[in-house]
Amino acid sequence: RESFLAKLETTLMAAGATAPSTACLVVEIDAFPDLAARWGGEASDRILRRPAERVLTTVRRGDIVACIGEGRFAITLHPVASVKLDIVMSLVDRLQKALSEPIAIAGAAAHPTVSVGFATPAQTDFGGSTCLLDAALTALIEARRHGPGGVRGYSDRIKSSSQLRHGLAEDVEEALAAGDIRPWFQPQVSADTGAVTGFEALARWHHPEAGVLTPADFLPAVAAAGCMGRLGECILVQSLRAIQEWDMAGCSVPSVAVNFSAEALRDPTLAD
C-alpha cells in the first residue's frame, strides 16, 4: 500500500505539471475469505496469483498495479489527456471479464466475481494520493453493498452516505438503549382471502438528524459495532410486547415474523 501511494503521488504530481488526468481503481475479489475457506490455503494462493496475472495483462503499459490486501488490487492509470467515464468503464469491463474467468483448482473450477470502485482527482477536489485511494475504496464499499460484481464511481452522494455510516456506527449502542431502533409492522396478507394473517417486524432507526432509516442504511453500522445480536433481541422483545398489547386490546394477530442475523441464530438461548 505504501509503495502504491508513493507511486500514485508521483503520478499525480506529473499529471498536475502537464495537465493530463488519471484515475485510481480498486478491484476486489468478492467474498475472497469464503473462497479461501472453501478451497484451502494452497488453492487460495492460486486464486490470488491468477487474478494478479490477469490484471497485469489487462491494464495498459505504464499503469501501476499493486496488491493492497487479500484479493484486493489497486490500479493507477498512466496519465492521459482526459480520463473520461467511458475510458474507465472500458477498463472496468475488461478487468471484470478477465478476473471472472474460471480458475482451475485440483480438477475443479473456482468462479470468482469482482467488484470495482474508482475515483479521479477531480472527484476528490484534487486531493493527494491517500485521498484519492480512500475515495476509490469508499466507492468500492458502495459497490459491494449492491451485490457481487458491483461497480461504483466516487461521488458526493457516496461521500455523504459513507460519512453517515461512520457516524451511525458510533451511535448504534445509544440508539438501541434509547429505543430509537424499533419495529414497523408490515401486514402479511392471504392471497386467497385477503385477510391479514400476521405481521413482519421490520427494523427502522428513528434518527434525530437523518430521519427514518431502513436496514439498508444502518445494518452495516450495526454489524461494525458488533450489535447484530442485540438488534435482534430488541426487535424480538418489542414484537412480543406488541403481541401482548394487541391481545389485551382484543385484536386477533396470529403471529409476528421476526428477522434474525446468523449471529443471533447461533445463540443457544435464542429459543428460550
PDB file of C-alpha atoms in Angstrom:
ATOM      1  CA  ARG A   1       0.000   0.000   0.000  1.00  0.00           C
ATOM      2  CA  GLU A   2       2.709   2.478   0.976  1.00  0.00           C
ATOM      3  CA  SER A   3       4.659   1.782  -2.208  1.00  0.00           C
ATOM      4  CA  PHE A   4       1.500   2.215  -4.273  1.00  0.00           C
ATOM      5  CA  LEU A   5       0.690   5.528  -2.550  1.00  0.00           C
ATOM      6  CA  ALA A   6       4.202   6.799  -3.255  1.00  0.00           C
ATOM      7  CA  LYS A   7       3.910   5.936  -6.967  1.00  0.00           C
ATOM      8  CA  LEU A   8       0.391   7.374  -7.083  1.00  0.00           C
ATOM      9  CA  GLU A   9       1.660  10.629  -5.589  1.00  0.00           C
ATOM     10  CA  THR A  10       4.362  10.801  -8.260  1.00  0.00           C
ATOM     11  CA  THR A  11       1.720  10.205 -10.936  1.00  0.00           C
ATOM     12  CA  LEU A  12      -0.471  12.984  -9.531  1.00  0.00           C
ATOM     13  CA  MET A  13       2.439  15.410  -9.453  1.00  0.00           C
ATOM     14  CA  ALA A  14       3.333  14.559 -13.052  1.00  0.00           C
ATOM     15  CA  ALA A  15      -0.286  14.924 -14.115  1.00  0.00           C
ATOM     16  CA  GLY A  16      -0.568  18.264 -12.339  1.00  0.00           C
ATOM     17  CA  ALA A  17       2.525  19.578 -14.044  1.00  0.00           C
ATOM     18  CA  THR A  18       1.391  18.770 -17.582  1.00  0.00           C
ATOM     19  CA  ALA A  19      -2.428  18.981 -17.104  1.00  0.00           C
ATOM     20  CA  PRO A  20      -3.334  15.390 -18.155  1.00  0.00           C
ATOM     21  CA  SER A  21      -5.554  13.257 -15.946  1.00  0.00           C
ATOM     22  CA  THR A  22      -5.515   9.894 -14.201  1.00  0.00           C
ATOM     23  CA  ALA A  23      -7.796   7.649 -12.156  1.00  0.00           C
ATOM     24  CA  CYS A  24      -7.456   5.235  -9.271  1.00  0.00           C
ATOM     25  CA  LEU A  25      -9.345   1.933  -9.260  1.00  0.00           C
ATOM     26  CA  VAL A  26      -9.671  -0.663  -6.511  1.00  0.00           C
ATOM     27  CA  VAL A  27     -10.646  -4.153  -7.642  1.00  0.00           C
ATOM     28  CA  GLU A  28     -11.692  -6.784  -5.105  1.00  0.00           C
ATOM     29  CA  ILE A  29     -12.479 -10.481  -5.489  1.00  0.00           C
ATOM     30  CA  ASP A  30     -15.934 -10.867  -3.965  1.00  0.00           C
ATOM     31  CA  ALA A  31     -16.114 -12.954  -0.779  1.00  0.00           C
ATOM     32  CA  PHE A  32     -12.452 -13.953  -1.070  1.00  0.00           C
ATOM     33  CA  PRO A  33     -12.298 -15.331   2.534  1.00  0.00           C
ATOM     34  CA  ASP A  34     -15.159 -17.699   1.644  1.00  0.00           C
ATOM     35  CA  LEU A  35     -13.321 -18.834  -1.481  1.00  0.00           C
ATOM     36  CA  ALA A  36     -10.154 -19.386   0.543  1.00  0.00           C
ATOM     37  CA  ALA A  37     -12.048 -21.357   3.205  1.00  0.00           C
ATOM     38  CA  ARG A  38     -13.761 -23.487   0.570  1.00  0.00           C
ATOM     39  CA  TRP A  39     -10.678 -24.359  -1.457  1.00  0.00           C
ATOM     40  CA  GLY A  40      -7.943 -24.303   1.198  1.00  0.00           C
ATOM     41  CA  GLY A  41      -4.731 -22.353   1.688  1.00  0.00           C
ATOM     42  CA  GLU A  42      -2.737 -23.608  -1.309  1.00  0.00           C
ATOM     43  CA  ALA A  43      -5.690 -23.115  -3.630  1.00  0.00           C
ATOM     44  CA  SER A  44      -6.364 -19.629  -2.267  1.00  0.00           C
ATOM     45  CA  ASP A  45      -2.788 -18.673  -3.176  1.00  0.00           C
ATOM     46  CA  ARG A  46      -3.544 -19.799  -6.728  1.00  0.00           C
ATOM     47  CA  ILE A  47      -6.821 -17.848  -6.671  1.00  0.00           C
ATOM     48  CA  LEU A  48      -4.731 -14.784  -5.815  1.00  0.00           C
ATOM     49  CA  ARG A  49      -1.932 -15.399  -8.320  1.00  0.00           C
ATOM     50  CA  ARG A  50      -4.116 -15.962 -11.369  1.00  0.00           C
ATOM     51  CA  PRO A  51      -6.158 -12.734 -10.988  1.00  0.00           C
ATOM     52  CA  ALA A  52      -2.938 -10.812 -10.346  1.00  0.00           C
ATOM     53  CA  GLU A  53      -1.540 -12.109 -13.622  1.00  0.00           C
ATOM     54  CA  ARG A  54      -4.789 -11.281 -15.401  1.00  0.00           C
ATOM     55  CA  VAL A  55      -4.829  -7.729 -14.030  1.00  0.00           C
ATOM     56  CA  LEU A  56      -1.313  -7.164 -15.372  1.00  0.00           C
ATOM     57  CA  THR A  57      -2.281  -8.395 -18.830  1.00  0.00           C
ATOM     58  CA  THR A  58      -5.434  -6.224 -18.857  1.00  0.00           C
ATOM     59  CA  VAL A  59      -4.026  -2.814 -17.911  1.00  0.00           C
ATOM     60  CA  ARG A  60      -2.010  -0.615 -20.247  1.00  0.00           C
ATOM     61  CA  ARG A  61       1.736  -0.212 -20.284  1.00  0.00           C
ATOM     62  CA  GLY A  62       2.617   2.474 -17.758  1.00  0.00           C
ATOM     63  CA  ASP A  63      -0.359   1.784 -15.461  1.00  0.00           C
ATOM     64  CA  ILE A  64       0.558   0.959 -11.862  1.00  0.00           C
ATOM     65  CA  VAL A  65      -0.821  -2.155 -10.129  1.00  0.00           C
ATOM     66  CA  ALA A  66      -0.428  -3.202  -6.505  1.00  0.00           C
ATOM     67  CA  CYS A  67      -1.927  -5.841  -4.222  1.00  0.00           C
ATOM     68  CA  ILE A  68      -3.159  -3.887  -1.165  1.00  0.00           C
ATOM     69  CA  GLY A  69      -4.910  -6.727   0.654  1.00  0.00           C
ATOM     70  CA  GLU A  70      -6.034 -10.315   0.212  1.00  0.00           C
ATOM     71  CA  GLY A  71      -7.963 -10.383  -3.035  1.00  0.00           C
ATOM     72  CA  ARG A  72      -7.758  -6.600  -3.432  1.00  0.00           C
ATOM     73  CA  PHE A  73      -5.799  -4.738  -6.135  1.00  0.00           C
ATOM     74  CA  ALA A  74      -5.235  -1.019  -6.629  1.00  0.00           C
ATOM     75  CA  ILE A  75      -4.608   0.432 -10.089  1.00  0.00           C
ATOM     76  CA  THR A  76      -3.467   3.876 -11.158  1.00  0.00           C
ATOM     77  CA  LEU A  77      -3.879   4.835 -14.799  1.00  0.00           C
ATOM     78  CA  HIS A  78      -0.938   6.302 -16.602  1.00  0.00           C
ATOM     79  CA  PRO A  79      -1.797   9.993 -17.189  1.00  0.00           C
ATOM     80  CA  VAL A  80      -3.628  10.752 -20.433  1.00  0.00           C
ATOM     81  CA  ALA A  81      -5.056  13.942 -21.909  1.00  0.00           C
ATOM     82  CA  SER A  82      -8.501  13.291 -20.416  1.00  0.00           C
ATOM     83  CA  VAL A  83      -9.807  10.427 -18.296  1.00  0.00           C
ATOM     84  CA  LYS A  84     -13.482  10.215 -19.207  1.00  0.00           C
ATOM     85  CA  LEU A  85     -16.042   7.828 -17.766  1.00  0.00           C
ATOM     86  CA  ASP A  86     -16.127   5.691 -20.907  1.00  0.00           C
ATOM     87  CA  ILE A  87     -12.365   5.109 -20.677  1.00  0.00           C
ATOM     88  CA  VAL A  88     -12.612   3.987 -17.044  1.00  0.00           C
ATOM     89  CA  MET A  89     -15.674   1.820 -17.682  1.00  0.00           C
ATOM     90  CA  SER A  90     -13.967   0.175 -20.648  1.00  0.00           C
ATOM     91  CA  LEU A  91     -11.099  -0.838 -18.363  1.00  0.00           C
ATOM     92  CA  VAL A  92     -13.527  -1.956 -15.640  1.00  0.00           C
ATOM     93  CA  ASP A  93     -15.358  -4.140 -18.150  1.00  0.00           C
ATOM     94  CA  ARG A  94     -12.096  -5.757 -19.310  1.00  0.00           C
ATOM     95  CA  LEU A  95     -10.995  -6.327 -15.702  1.00  0.00           C
ATOM     96  CA  GLN A  96     -14.268  -7.938 -14.672  1.00  0.00           C
ATOM     97  CA  LYS A  97     -14.302 -10.211 -17.697  1.00  0.00           C
ATOM     98  CA  ALA A  98     -10.677 -11.246 -17.211  1.00  0.00           C
ATOM     99  CA  LEU A  99     -10.921 -11.812 -13.470  1.00  0.00           C
ATOM    100  CA  SER A 100     -14.224 -13.667 -13.668  1.00  0.00           C
ATOM    101  CA  GLU A 101     -12.797 -16.367 -15.922  1.00  0.00           C
ATOM    102  CA  PRO A 102     -12.831 -19.764 -14.104  1.00  0.00           C
ATOM    103  CA  ILE A 103      -9.674 -20.756 -12.224  1.00  0.00           C
ATOM    104  CA  ALA A 104      -8.747 -24.444 -12.423  1.00  0.00           C
ATOM    105  CA  ILE A 105      -8.105 -25.981  -8.993  1.00  0.00           C
ATOM    106  CA  ALA A 106      -7.459 -29.703  -8.459  1.00  0.00           C
ATOM    107  CA  GLY A 107      -9.676 -30.799 -11.311  1.00  0.00           C
ATOM    108  CA  ALA A 108     -12.428 -28.366 -10.386  1.00  0.00           C
ATOM    109  CA  ALA A 109     -13.020 -24.701 -11.134  1.00  0.00           C
ATOM    110  CA  ALA A 110     -13.473 -21.630  -8.960  1.00  0.00           C
ATOM    111  CA  HIS A 111     -15.724 -18.936 -10.419  1.00  0.00           C
ATOM    112  CA  PRO A 112     -14.778 -15.615  -8.802  1.00  0.00           C
ATOM    113  CA  THR A 113     -16.563 -12.333  -9.344  1.00  0.00           C
ATOM    114  CA  VAL A 114     -15.072  -8.908  -8.697  1.00  0.00           C
ATOM    115  CA  SER A 115     -16.362  -5.540  -7.513  1.00  0.00           C
ATOM    116  CA  VAL A 116     -14.741  -2.249  -8.515  1.00  0.00           C
ATOM    117  CA  GLY A 117     -14.616   1.248  -7.070  1.00  0.00           C
ATOM    118  CA  PHE A 118     -12.886   4.144  -8.795  1.00  0.00           C
ATOM    119  CA  ALA A 119     -12.166   7.841  -8.374  1.00  0.00           C
ATOM    120  CA  THR A 120     -10.477  10.663 -10.276  1.00  0.00           C
ATOM    121  CA  PRO A 121      -8.605  13.640  -8.804  1.00  0.00           C
ATOM    122  CA  ALA A 122     -11.407  15.955  -9.969  1.00  0.00           C
ATOM    123  CA  GLN A 123     -13.957  13.936  -7.974  1.00  0.00           C
ATOM    124  CA  THR A 124     -11.891  14.333  -4.796  1.00  0.00           C
ATOM    125  CA  ASP A 125     -11.152  18.039  -5.261  1.00  0.00           C
ATOM    126  CA  PHE A 126      -7.615  17.173  -6.403  1.00  0.00           C
ATOM    127  CA  GLY A 127      -6.545  15.704  -3.062  1.00  0.00           C
ATOM    128  CA  GLY A 128      -3.303  13.769  -2.599  1.00  0.00           C
ATOM    129  CA  SER A 129      -2.664  10.073  -3.162  1.00  0.00           C
ATOM    130  CA  THR A 130      -4.143   8.963   0.172  1.00  0.00           C
ATOM    131  CA  CYS A 131      -7.295  10.983  -0.502  1.00  0.00           C
ATOM    132  CA  LEU A 132      -7.674   9.500  -3.978  1.00  0.00           C
ATOM    133  CA  LEU A 133      -7.132   5.902  -2.839  1.00  0.00           C
ATOM    134  CA  ASP A 134      -9.538   6.369   0.083  1.00  0.00           C
ATOM    135  CA  ALA A 135     -12.140   7.727  -2.342  1.00  0.00           C
ATOM    136  CA  ALA A 136     -11.756   4.664  -4.577  1.00  0.00           C
ATOM    137  CA  LEU A 137     -12.046   2.405  -1.508  1.00  0.00           C
ATOM    138  CA  THR A 138     -15.200   4.241  -0.435  1.00  0.00           C
ATOM    139  CA  ALA A 139     -16.646   3.701  -3.912  1.00  0.00           C
ATOM    140  CA  LEU A 140     -15.704   0.004  -3.652  1.00  0.00           C
ATOM    141  CA  ILE A 141     -17.589  -0.330  -0.369  1.00  0.00           C
ATOM    142  CA  GLU A 142     -20.642   1.204  -2.037  1.00  0.00           C
ATOM    143  CA  ALA A 143     -20.246  -1.204  -4.969  1.00  0.00           C
ATOM    144  CA  ARG A 144     -20.121  -4.198  -2.623  1.00  0.00           C
ATOM    145  CA  ARG A 145     -23.307  -3.048  -0.896  1.00  0.00           C
ATOM    146  CA  HIS A 146     -25.150  -3.631  -4.181  1.00  0.00           C
ATOM    147  CA  GLY A 147     -24.125  -7.248  -4.533  1.00  0.00           C
ATOM    148  CA  PRO A 148     -21.309  -9.227  -6.190  1.00  0.00           C
ATOM    149  CA  GLY A 149     -19.850  -7.715  -9.329  1.00  0.00           C
ATOM    150  CA  GLY A 150     -20.842  -4.167  -8.406  1.00  0.00           C
ATOM    151  CA  VAL A 151     -19.188  -1.060  -9.881  1.00  0.00           C
ATOM    152  CA  ARG A 152     -19.329   2.446  -8.437  1.00  0.00           C
ATOM    153  CA  GLY A 153     -17.531   5.715  -9.087  1.00  0.00           C
ATOM    154  CA  TYR A 154     -16.877   8.122  -6.247  1.00  0.00           C
ATOM    155  CA  SER A 155     -19.388  10.974  -5.900  1.00  0.00           C
ATOM    156  CA  ASP A 156     -20.659  13.493  -3.370  1.00  0.00           C
ATOM    157  CA  ARG A 157     -23.634  11.226  -2.664  1.00  0.00           C
ATOM    158  CA  ILE A 158     -21.356   8.285  -1.891  1.00  0.00           C
ATOM    159  CA  LYS A 159     -19.227  10.570   0.270  1.00  0.00           C
ATOM    160  CA  SER A 160     -22.281  11.674   2.268  1.00  0.00           C
ATOM    161  CA  SER A 161     -23.506   8.079   2.562  1.00  0.00           C
ATOM    162  CA  SER A 162     -20.106   6.960   3.843  1.00  0.00           C
ATOM    163  CA  GLN A 163     -19.952   9.755   6.400  1.00  0.00           C
ATOM    164  CA  LEU A 164     -23.446   8.846   7.589  1.00  0.00           C
ATOM    165  CA  ARG A 165     -22.487   5.161   8.017  1.00  0.00           C
ATOM    166  CA  HIS A 166     -19.399   6.088  10.029  1.00  0.00           C
ATOM    167  CA  GLY A 167     -21.480   8.366  12.235  1.00  0.00           C
ATOM    168  CA  LEU A 168     -24.133   5.689  12.706  1.00  0.00           C
ATOM    169  CA  ALA A 169     -21.552   3.154  13.874  1.00  0.00           C
ATOM    170  CA  GLU A 170     -20.709   5.453  16.766  1.00  0.00           C
ATOM    171  CA  ASP A 171     -24.399   5.917  17.691  1.00  0.00           C
ATOM    172  CA  VAL A 172     -25.646   2.303  17.486  1.00  0.00           C
ATOM    173  CA  GLU A 173     -25.398   1.337  21.158  1.00  0.00           C
ATOM    174  CA  GLU A 174     -27.022   4.542  22.338  1.00  0.00           C
ATOM    175  CA  ALA A 175     -29.831   4.166  19.776  1.00  0.00           C
ATOM    176  CA  LEU A 176     -30.543   0.591  20.863  1.00  0.00           C
ATOM    177  CA  ALA A 177     -30.569   1.585  24.535  1.00  0.00           C
ATOM    178  CA  ALA A 178     -32.891   4.549  23.867  1.00  0.00           C
ATOM    179  CA  GLY A 179     -35.301   2.503  21.749  1.00  0.00           C
ATOM    180  CA  ASP A 180     -34.667   4.588  18.647  1.00  0.00           C
ATOM    181  CA  ILE A 181     -34.385   1.382  16.588  1.00  0.00           C
ATOM    182  CA  ARG A 182     -37.824  -0.217  16.687  1.00  0.00           C
ATOM    183  CA  PRO A 183     -40.123  -2.350  14.536  1.00  0.00           C
ATOM    184  CA  TRP A 184     -42.591  -1.224  11.948  1.00  0.00           C
ATOM    185  CA  PHE A 185     -45.190  -3.956  11.433  1.00  0.00           C
ATOM    186  CA  GLN A 186     -45.888  -4.884   7.820  1.00  0.00           C
ATOM    187  CA  PRO A 187     -49.103  -6.886   7.282  1.00  0.00           C
ATOM    188  CA  GLN A 188     -48.891 -10.377   5.838  1.00  0.00           C
ATOM    189  CA  VAL A 189     -51.989 -10.863   3.683  1.00  0.00           C
ATOM    190  CA  SER A 190     -53.512 -14.103   2.428  1.00  0.00           C
ATOM    191  CA  ALA A 191     -53.626 -14.084  -1.373  1.00  0.00           C
ATOM    192  CA  ASP A 192     -56.696 -16.379  -1.200  1.00  0.00           C
ATOM    193  CA  THR A 193     -58.902 -14.488   1.258  1.00  0.00           C
ATOM    194  CA  GLY A 194     -57.352 -11.026   1.598  1.00  0.00           C
ATOM    195  CA  ALA A 195     -57.285 -11.492   5.374  1.00  0.00           C
ATOM    196  CA  VAL A 196     -54.361 -10.254   7.463  1.00  0.00           C
ATOM    197  CA  THR A 197     -52.663 -13.441   8.713  1.00  0.00           C
ATOM    198  CA  GLY A 198     -49.856 -11.808  10.658  1.00  0.00           C
ATOM    199  CA  PHE A 199     -47.183  -9.158  10.562  1.00  0.00           C
ATOM    200  CA  GLU A 200     -43.478  -8.950   9.817  1.00  0.00           C
ATOM    201  CA  ALA A 201     -41.392  -6.798  12.144  1.00  0.00           C
ATOM    202  CA  LEU A 202     -39.162  -4.510  10.061  1.00  0.00           C
ATOM    203  CA  ALA A 203     -36.475  -2.587  11.934  1.00  0.00           C
ATOM    204  CA  ARG A 204     -36.433   1.181  11.483  1.00  0.00           C
ATOM    205  CA  TRP A 205     -33.998   3.620  13.075  1.00  0.00           C
ATOM    206  CA  HIS A 206     -35.668   6.905  14.044  1.00  0.00           C
ATOM    207  CA  HIS A 207     -32.537   9.038  13.784  1.00  0.00           C
ATOM    208  CA  PRO A 208     -32.777  12.581  15.196  1.00  0.00           C
ATOM    209  CA  GLU A 209     -30.899  14.120  12.253  1.00  0.00           C
ATOM    210  CA  ALA A 210     -31.128  11.691   9.315  1.00  0.00           C
ATOM    211  CA  GLY A 211     -34.801  10.801   9.789  1.00  0.00           C
ATOM    212  CA  VAL A 212     -36.198   7.280   9.496  1.00  0.00           C
ATOM    213  CA  LEU A 213     -33.517   4.872   8.253  1.00  0.00           C
ATOM    214  CA  THR A 214     -34.099   1.422   6.727  1.00  0.00           C
ATOM    215  CA  PRO A 215     -31.876  -1.632   7.359  1.00  0.00           C
ATOM    216  CA  ALA A 216     -30.008  -0.979   4.108  1.00  0.00           C
ATOM    217  CA  ASP A 217     -28.849   2.296   5.662  1.00  0.00           C
ATOM    218  CA  PHE A 218     -27.863   1.101   9.134  1.00  0.00           C
ATOM    219  CA  LEU A 219     -27.230  -2.667   9.222  1.00  0.00           C
ATOM    220  CA  PRO A 220     -23.558  -2.260   8.185  1.00  0.00           C
ATOM    221  CA  ALA A 221     -23.129   0.167  11.093  1.00  0.00           C
ATOM    222  CA  VAL A 222     -24.814  -2.263  13.500  1.00  0.00           C
ATOM    223  CA  ALA A 223     -22.560  -5.073  12.271  1.00  0.00           C
ATOM    224  CA  ALA A 224     -19.463  -2.863  12.599  1.00  0.00           C
ATOM    225  CA  ALA A 225     -20.449  -2.096  16.186  1.00  0.00           C
ATOM    226  CA  GLY A 226     -20.856  -5.813  16.947  1.00  0.00           C
ATOM    227  CA  CYS A 227     -24.520  -5.324  17.863  1.00  0.00           C
ATOM    228  CA  MET A 228     -26.369  -7.607  15.424  1.00  0.00           C
ATOM    229  CA  GLY A 229     -27.378  -9.982  18.230  1.00  0.00           C
ATOM    230  CA  ARG A 230     -28.566  -7.115  20.386  1.00  0.00           C
ATOM    231  CA  LEU A 231     -30.567  -5.643  17.499  1.00  0.00           C
ATOM    232  CA  GLY A 232     -32.383  -8.957  17.017  1.00  0.00           C
ATOM    233  CA  GLU A 233     -33.112  -9.140  20.727  1.00  0.00           C
ATOM    234  CA  CYS A 234     -34.520  -5.587  20.789  1.00  0.00           C
ATOM    235  CA  ILE A 235     -36.819  -6.214  17.826  1.00  0.00           C
ATOM    236  CA  LEU A 236     -37.956  -9.535  19.310  1.00  0.00           C
ATOM    237  CA  VAL A 237     -38.754  -8.023  22.717  1.00  0.00           C
ATOM    238  CA  GLN A 238     -40.677  -5.147  21.163  1.00  0.00           C
ATOM    239  CA  SER A 239     -42.569  -7.542  18.876  1.00  0.00           C
ATOM    240  CA  LEU A 240     -43.600  -9.751  21.795  1.00  0.00           C
ATOM    241  CA  ARG A 241     -44.700  -6.650  23.692  1.00  0.00           C
ATOM    242  CA  ALA A 242     -46.797  -5.589  20.685  1.00  0.00           C
ATOM    243  CA  ILE A 243     -48.494  -9.014  20.564  1.00  0.00           C
ATOM    244  CA  GLN A 244     -49.358  -8.703  24.266  1.00  0.00           C
ATOM    245  CA  GLU A 245     -50.835  -5.251  23.723  1.00  0.00           C
ATOM    246  CA  TRP A 246     -52.876  -6.447  20.725  1.00  0.00           C
ATOM    247  CA  ASP A 247     -54.172  -9.397  22.760  1.00  0.00           C
ATOM    248  CA  MET A 248     -55.214  -7.063  25.598  1.00  0.00           C
ATOM    249  CA  ALA A 249     -56.965  -4.813  23.069  1.00  0.00           C
ATOM    250  CA  GLY A 250     -58.880  -7.785  21.627  1.00  0.00           C
ATOM    251  CA  CYS A 251     -57.078  -7.721  18.266  1.00  0.00           C
ATOM    252  CA  SER A 252     -56.563 -11.096  16.621  1.00  0.00           C
ATOM    253  CA  VAL A 253     -52.959 -11.185  15.397  1.00  0.00           C
ATOM    254  CA  PRO A 254     -51.944 -14.827  14.803  1.00  0.00           C
ATOM    255  CA  SER A 255     -48.192 -14.215  14.622  1.00  0.00           C
ATOM    256  CA  VAL A 256     -45.353 -11.787  14.070  1.00  0.00           C
ATOM    257  CA  ALA A 257     -42.368 -12.791  11.954  1.00  0.00           C
ATOM    258  CA  VAL A 258     -39.002 -11.519  13.196  1.00  0.00           C
ATOM    259  CA  ASN A 259     -35.774 -11.492  11.182  1.00  0.00           C
ATOM    260  CA  PHE A 260     -32.618 -12.800  12.865  1.00  0.00           C
ATOM    261  CA  SER A 261     -28.974 -12.497  11.890  1.00  0.00           C
ATOM    262  CA  ALA A 262     -26.700 -15.516  11.685  1.00  0.00           C
ATOM    263  CA  GLU A 263     -25.094 -14.264  14.899  1.00  0.00           C
ATOM    264  CA  ALA A 264     -28.437 -14.376  16.717  1.00  0.00           C
ATOM    265  CA  LEU A 265     -29.267 -17.839  15.347  1.00  0.00           C
ATOM    266  CA  ARG A 266     -26.012 -19.167  16.777  1.00  0.00           C
ATOM    267  CA  ASP A 267     -27.102 -18.079  20.269  1.00  0.00           C
ATOM    268  CA  PRO A 268     -28.232 -21.251  22.131  1.00  0.00           C
ATOM    269  CA  THR A 269     -30.534 -19.157  24.365  1.00  0.00           C
ATOM    270  CA  LEU A 270     -32.498 -17.700  21.444  1.00  0.00           C
ATOM    271  CA  ALA A 271     -35.346 -20.216  21.692  1.00  0.00           C
ATOM    272  CA  ASP A 272     -35.767 -19.506  25.413  1.00  0.00           C
TER     273      ASP A 272
END
